[in-house]
PDB file of C-alpha atoms in Angstrom:
ATOM      1  CA  MET A   1      -8.423  -7.160 -90.040  1.00  0.00           C
ATOM      2  CA  ILE A   2      -6.606  -8.736 -87.059  1.00  0.00           C
ATOM      3  CA  GLU A   3      -5.292 -11.489 -89.342  1.00  0.00           C
ATOM      4  CA  LEU A   4      -3.876  -8.876 -91.747  1.00  0.00           C
ATOM      5  CA  LEU A   5      -2.159  -7.076 -88.887  1.00  0.00           C
ATOM      6  CA  ALA A   6      -0.700 -10.303 -87.490  1.00  0.00           C
ATOM      7  CA  GLY A   7       0.458 -11.347 -90.975  1.00  0.00           C
ATOM      8  CA  TRP A   8       2.370  -8.240 -91.964  1.00  0.00           C
ATOM      9  CA  PRO A   9       6.129  -8.793 -92.441  1.00  0.00           C
ATOM     10  CA  GLY A  10       7.065  -6.685 -89.418  1.00  0.00           C
ATOM     11  CA  ALA A  11       5.072  -8.952 -87.087  1.00  0.00           C
ATOM     12  CA  GLU A  12       6.580 -12.066 -88.678  1.00  0.00           C
ATOM     13  CA  LEU A  13      10.083 -10.612 -88.281  1.00  0.00           C
ATOM     14  CA  VAL A  14       9.582  -9.938 -84.567  1.00  0.00           C
ATOM     15  CA  ARG A  15       8.037 -13.362 -83.955  1.00  0.00           C
ATOM     16  CA  ALA A  16      10.945 -15.099 -85.704  1.00  0.00           C
ATOM     17  CA  ASN A  17      13.812 -13.026 -84.353  1.00  0.00           C
ATOM     18  CA  PRO A  18      14.284 -12.524 -80.572  1.00  0.00           C
ATOM     19  CA  VAL A  19      16.780  -9.693 -81.188  1.00  0.00           C
ATOM     20  CA  ALA A  20      14.223  -7.821 -83.292  1.00  0.00           C
ATOM     21  CA  TYR A  21      11.677  -8.236 -80.482  1.00  0.00           C
ATOM     22  CA  LEU A  22      14.232  -7.010 -77.936  1.00  0.00           C
ATOM     23  CA  LEU A  23      15.024  -3.894 -80.012  1.00  0.00           C
ATOM     24  CA  LEU A  24      11.343  -3.189 -80.691  1.00  0.00           C
ATOM     25  CA  ASN A  25      10.497  -3.530 -77.003  1.00  0.00           C
ATOM     26  CA  ALA A  26      13.430  -1.266 -76.079  1.00  0.00           C
ATOM     27  CA  SER A  27      12.210   1.301 -78.586  1.00  0.00           C
ATOM     28  CA  HIS A  28       8.750   1.180 -77.007  1.00  0.00           C
ATOM     29  CA  ILE A  29      10.300   1.788 -73.577  1.00  0.00           C
ATOM     30  CA  LEU A  30      12.315   4.680 -75.026  1.00  0.00           C
ATOM     31  CA  GLY A  31       9.107   6.249 -76.344  1.00  0.00           C
ATOM     32  CA  ILE A  32       7.430   5.867 -72.982  1.00  0.00           C
ATOM     33  CA  GLY A  33      10.463   7.377 -71.274  1.00  0.00           C
ATOM     34  CA  LEU A  34      10.481  10.368 -73.591  1.00  0.00           C
ATOM     35  CA  LEU A  35       6.742  10.843 -73.111  1.00  0.00           C
ATOM     36  CA  LEU A  36       6.704  10.612 -69.332  1.00  0.00           C
ATOM     37  CA  GLY A  37      10.044  12.355 -68.921  1.00  0.00           C
ATOM     38  CA  ALA A  38       8.633  15.397 -70.679  1.00  0.00           C
ATOM     39  CA  ILE A  39       4.924  15.344 -69.808  1.00  0.00           C
ATOM     40  CA  LEU A  40       5.353  14.935 -66.044  1.00  0.00           C
ATOM     41  CA  PRO A  41       7.518  18.043 -65.536  1.00  0.00           C
ATOM     42  CA  LEU A  42       5.196  20.030 -67.822  1.00  0.00           C
ATOM     43  CA  ASP A  43       2.108  18.808 -65.947  1.00  0.00           C
ATOM     44  CA  LEU A  44       3.712  19.559 -62.604  1.00  0.00           C
ATOM     45  CA  ARG A  45       4.650  23.052 -63.798  1.00  0.00           C
ATOM     46  CA  LEU A  46       1.115  23.671 -65.024  1.00  0.00           C
ATOM     47  CA  ALA A  47      -0.343  22.328 -61.800  1.00  0.00           C
ATOM     48  CA  GLY A  48       1.810  24.822 -59.855  1.00  0.00           C
ATOM     49  CA  LEU A  49       4.086  22.260 -58.201  1.00  0.00           C
ATOM     50  CA  LEU A  50       7.236  23.273 -60.159  1.00  0.00           C
ATOM     51  CA  SER A  51       8.545  26.646 -61.223  1.00  0.00           C
ATOM     52  CA  GLY A  52      10.222  27.773 -64.381  1.00  0.00           C
ATOM     53  CA  PRO A  53       9.451  29.856 -67.464  1.00  0.00           C
ATOM     54  CA  LEU A  54       6.533  28.082 -69.097  1.00  0.00           C
ATOM     55  CA  GLY A  55       6.968  30.070 -72.290  1.00  0.00           C
ATOM     56  CA  VAL A  56      10.403  28.473 -72.698  1.00  0.00           C
ATOM     57  CA  LEU A  57       9.793  25.045 -71.148  1.00  0.00           C
ATOM     58  CA  GLY A  58       6.270  24.420 -72.453  1.00  0.00           C
ATOM     59  CA  PRO A  59       6.940  24.205 -76.184  1.00  0.00           C
ATOM     60  CA  TRP A  60      10.115  22.150 -75.733  1.00  0.00           C
ATOM     61  CA  LEU A  61       8.514  19.711 -73.278  1.00  0.00           C
ATOM     62  CA  SER A  62       5.405  19.437 -75.464  1.00  0.00           C
ATOM     63  CA  ARG A  63       7.453  18.549 -78.538  1.00  0.00           C
ATOM     64  CA  SER A  64       9.530  16.028 -76.589  1.00  0.00           C
ATOM     65  CA  ALA A  65       6.372  14.424 -75.201  1.00  0.00           C
ATOM     66  CA  GLY A  66       4.869  14.354 -78.699  1.00  0.00           C
ATOM     67  CA  LEU A  67       7.961  12.627 -80.074  1.00  0.00           C
ATOM     68  CA  GLY A  68       7.814  10.063 -77.269  1.00  0.00           C
ATOM     69  CA  LEU A  69       4.091   9.543 -77.792  1.00  0.00           C
ATOM     70  CA  GLY A  70       4.577   8.969 -81.501  1.00  0.00           C
ATOM     71  CA  LEU A  71       7.356   6.465 -80.916  1.00  0.00           C
ATOM     72  CA  ALA A  72       5.355   4.686 -78.202  1.00  0.00           C
ATOM     73  CA  ILE A  73       2.268   4.433 -80.401  1.00  0.00           C
ATOM     74  CA  LEU A  74       4.177   3.172 -83.449  1.00  0.00           C
ATOM     75  CA  THR A  75       6.147   0.567 -81.515  1.00  0.00           C
ATOM     76  CA  GLY A  76       3.111  -0.339 -79.422  1.00  0.00           C
ATOM     77  CA  LEU A  77       1.090  -1.096 -82.559  1.00  0.00           C
ATOM     78  CA  TRP A  78       3.990  -3.145 -83.880  1.00  0.00           C
ATOM     79  CA  LEU A  79       4.204  -5.094 -80.594  1.00  0.00           C
ATOM     80  CA  PHE A  80       0.430  -5.620 -80.671  1.00  0.00           C
ATOM     81  CA  SER A  81       0.723  -7.037 -84.194  1.00  0.00           C
ATOM     82  CA  VAL A  82       2.875  -9.907 -82.896  1.00  0.00           C
ATOM     83  CA  ASP A  83      -0.163 -11.570 -81.199  1.00  0.00           C
ATOM     84  CA  PRO A  84      -3.320  -9.471 -81.476  1.00  0.00           C
ATOM     85  CA  PRO A  85      -5.804 -12.095 -80.185  1.00  0.00           C
ATOM     86  CA  GLU A  86      -3.753 -12.640 -77.021  1.00  0.00           C
ATOM     87  CA  TYR A  87      -3.479  -8.912 -76.306  1.00  0.00           C
ATOM     88  CA  LEU A  88      -7.167  -8.366 -76.898  1.00  0.00           C
ATOM     89  CA  LYS A  89      -8.011 -11.072 -74.305  1.00  0.00           C
ATOM     90  CA  ASN A  90      -5.820  -9.341 -71.696  1.00  0.00           C
ATOM     91  CA  PRO A  91      -7.901  -7.061 -69.415  1.00  0.00           C
ATOM     92  CA  ALA A  92      -4.852  -4.947 -68.563  1.00  0.00           C
ATOM     93  CA  PHE A  93      -4.301  -4.254 -72.273  1.00  0.00           C
ATOM     94  CA  ARG A  94      -7.913  -3.163 -72.704  1.00  0.00           C
ATOM     95  CA  ILE A  95      -7.627  -0.901 -69.662  1.00  0.00           C
ATOM     96  CA  LYS A  96      -4.427   0.560 -71.029  1.00  0.00           C
ATOM     97  CA  LEU A  97      -6.198   1.413 -74.307  1.00  0.00           C
ATOM     98  CA  LEU A  98      -9.027   3.128 -72.412  1.00  0.00           C
ATOM     99  CA  LEU A  99      -6.514   5.108 -70.349  1.00  0.00           C
ATOM    100  CA  ILE A 100      -4.587   6.135 -73.469  1.00  0.00           C
ATOM    101  CA  GLY A 101      -7.870   7.322 -75.008  1.00  0.00           C
ATOM    102  CA  ALA A 102      -8.701   9.334 -71.877  1.00  0.00           C
ATOM    103  CA  ALA A 103      -5.210  10.808 -71.744  1.00  0.00           C
ATOM    104  CA  LEU A 104      -5.350  11.823 -75.399  1.00  0.00           C
ATOM    105  CA  ALA A 105      -8.809  13.376 -74.938  1.00  0.00           C
ATOM    106  CA  ASN A 106      -7.506  15.317 -71.961  1.00  0.00           C
ATOM    107  CA  LEU A 107      -4.450  16.383 -73.989  1.00  0.00           C
ATOM    108  CA  ALA A 108      -6.667  17.666 -76.799  1.00  0.00           C
ATOM    109  CA  ALA A 109      -8.942  19.516 -74.350  1.00  0.00           C
ATOM    110  CA  LEU A 110      -5.945  21.166 -72.747  1.00  0.00           C
ATOM    111  CA  HIS A 111      -4.173  22.157 -75.970  1.00  0.00           C
ATOM    112  CA  PHE A 112      -7.318  23.617 -77.505  1.00  0.00           C
ATOM    113  CA  SER A 113      -8.276  25.539 -74.367  1.00  0.00           C
ATOM    114  CA  PRO A 114      -7.729  29.277 -74.138  1.00  0.00           C
ATOM    115  CA  GLY A 115      -6.103  28.653 -70.749  1.00  0.00           C
ATOM    116  CA  TRP A 116      -3.259  26.735 -72.383  1.00  0.00           C
ATOM    117  CA  LYS A 117      -2.512  29.571 -74.774  1.00  0.00           C
ATOM    118  CA  ALA A 118      -2.644  32.078 -71.918  1.00  0.00           C
ATOM    119  CA  ALA A 119      -0.340  29.959 -69.741  1.00  0.00           C
ATOM    120  CA  ARG A 120       2.197  29.592 -72.568  1.00  0.00           C
ATOM    121  CA  ALA A 121       2.095  33.347 -73.040  1.00  0.00           C
ATOM    122  CA  GLY A 122       3.161  33.785 -69.422  1.00  0.00           C
ATOM    123  CA  ARG A 123      -0.203  34.797 -68.043  1.00  0.00           C
ATOM    124  CA  ARG A 124      -1.922  33.324 -65.013  1.00  0.00           C
ATOM    125  CA  ILE A 125      -2.576  29.574 -65.187  1.00  0.00           C
ATOM    126  CA  ALA A 126      -6.318  29.009 -64.966  1.00  0.00           C
ATOM    127  CA  PRO A 127      -7.691  26.499 -62.434  1.00  0.00           C
ATOM    128  CA  ALA A 128      -9.079  24.389 -65.283  1.00  0.00           C
ATOM    129  CA  VAL A 129      -5.587  24.110 -66.793  1.00  0.00           C
ATOM    130  CA  ARG A 130      -4.158  23.120 -63.399  1.00  0.00           C
ATOM    131  CA  LEU A 131      -6.841  20.426 -63.108  1.00  0.00           C
ATOM    132  CA  MET A 132      -6.253  19.086 -66.618  1.00  0.00           C
ATOM    133  CA  ALA A 133      -2.493  19.003 -65.940  1.00  0.00           C
ATOM    134  CA  ALA A 134      -2.977  17.036 -62.732  1.00  0.00           C
ATOM    135  CA  LEU A 135      -5.349  14.668 -64.572  1.00  0.00           C
ATOM    136  CA  SER A 136      -2.791  14.290 -67.355  1.00  0.00           C
ATOM    137  CA  ALA A 137      -0.083  13.226 -64.931  1.00  0.00           C
ATOM    138  CA  LEU A 138      -2.430  10.758 -63.269  1.00  0.00           C
ATOM    139  CA  LEU A 139      -3.617   9.298 -66.595  1.00  0.00           C
ATOM    140  CA  TRP A 140      -0.153   8.877 -68.142  1.00  0.00           C
ATOM    141  CA  LEU A 141       1.173   7.251 -64.972  1.00  0.00           C
ATOM    142  CA  SER A 142      -1.874   4.953 -65.014  1.00  0.00           C
ATOM    143  CA  VAL A 143      -1.076   4.042 -68.639  1.00  0.00           C
ATOM    144  CA  LEU A 144       2.423   3.092 -67.519  1.00  0.00           C
ATOM    145  CA  VAL A 145       1.106   0.907 -64.698  1.00  0.00           C
ATOM    146  CA  ALA A 146      -1.484  -0.773 -66.951  1.00  0.00           C
ATOM    147  CA  GLY A 147       1.240  -1.461 -69.535  1.00  0.00           C
ATOM    148  CA  ARG A 148       3.387  -3.176 -66.923  1.00  0.00           C
ATOM    149  CA  TRP A 149       0.332  -5.080 -65.688  1.00  0.00           C
ATOM    150  CA  ILE A 150      -0.150  -6.695 -69.117  1.00  0.00           C
ATOM    151  CA  GLY A 151       2.788  -9.018 -68.547  1.00  0.00           C
ATOM    152  CA  PHE A 152       1.375 -10.252 -65.234  1.00  0.00           C
ATOM    153  CA  LEU A 153      -2.000 -11.401 -66.566  1.00  0.00           C
TER     154      LEU A 153
END
C-alpha cells in the first residue's frame, strides 16, 4: 500500500520538481492558515473569550475552517506520498496524526451535540460546548506545533 502511494504520479512529480514541491507545501500552509484562522476565533467565541453574533459568525467560520481542513488534508496526504517510510519513522509525524484524530473526534462530538445547535440558534452556550471549544483550540494549535516539529527530527 505504501509503495502504491509513493509511486503515484503526483508523488513522482513533486520528488522530481522542486517548484511543484514548493507550491504543494505552500498550499498545505494555506490550508492550515484557513483552518486555524477560522477555527480559533470560533473556538474563542464559543469558550466565551470573544463576543459577536454566533448565529452569523458560526456558520461562516465553520465553512472556512472546513475548507482549510480539506485543503490541509489533501495536500498533507500528497506531501506524505513523497516519502511515506521516512514520515512514518518520524515520531512528530505520528504524534501529529494522533492529534488530528483527537481534534476531528472533538469536532464531531461538538457538531453533533445539542449544545452546538442551541449555541448557533443564539441560546446560552452550555459548559460542555465551552469545554469542547477550548479543547479544540488546544488540539489544533498542538497539531500546528507537531507539524512544525516534523522538520526538526
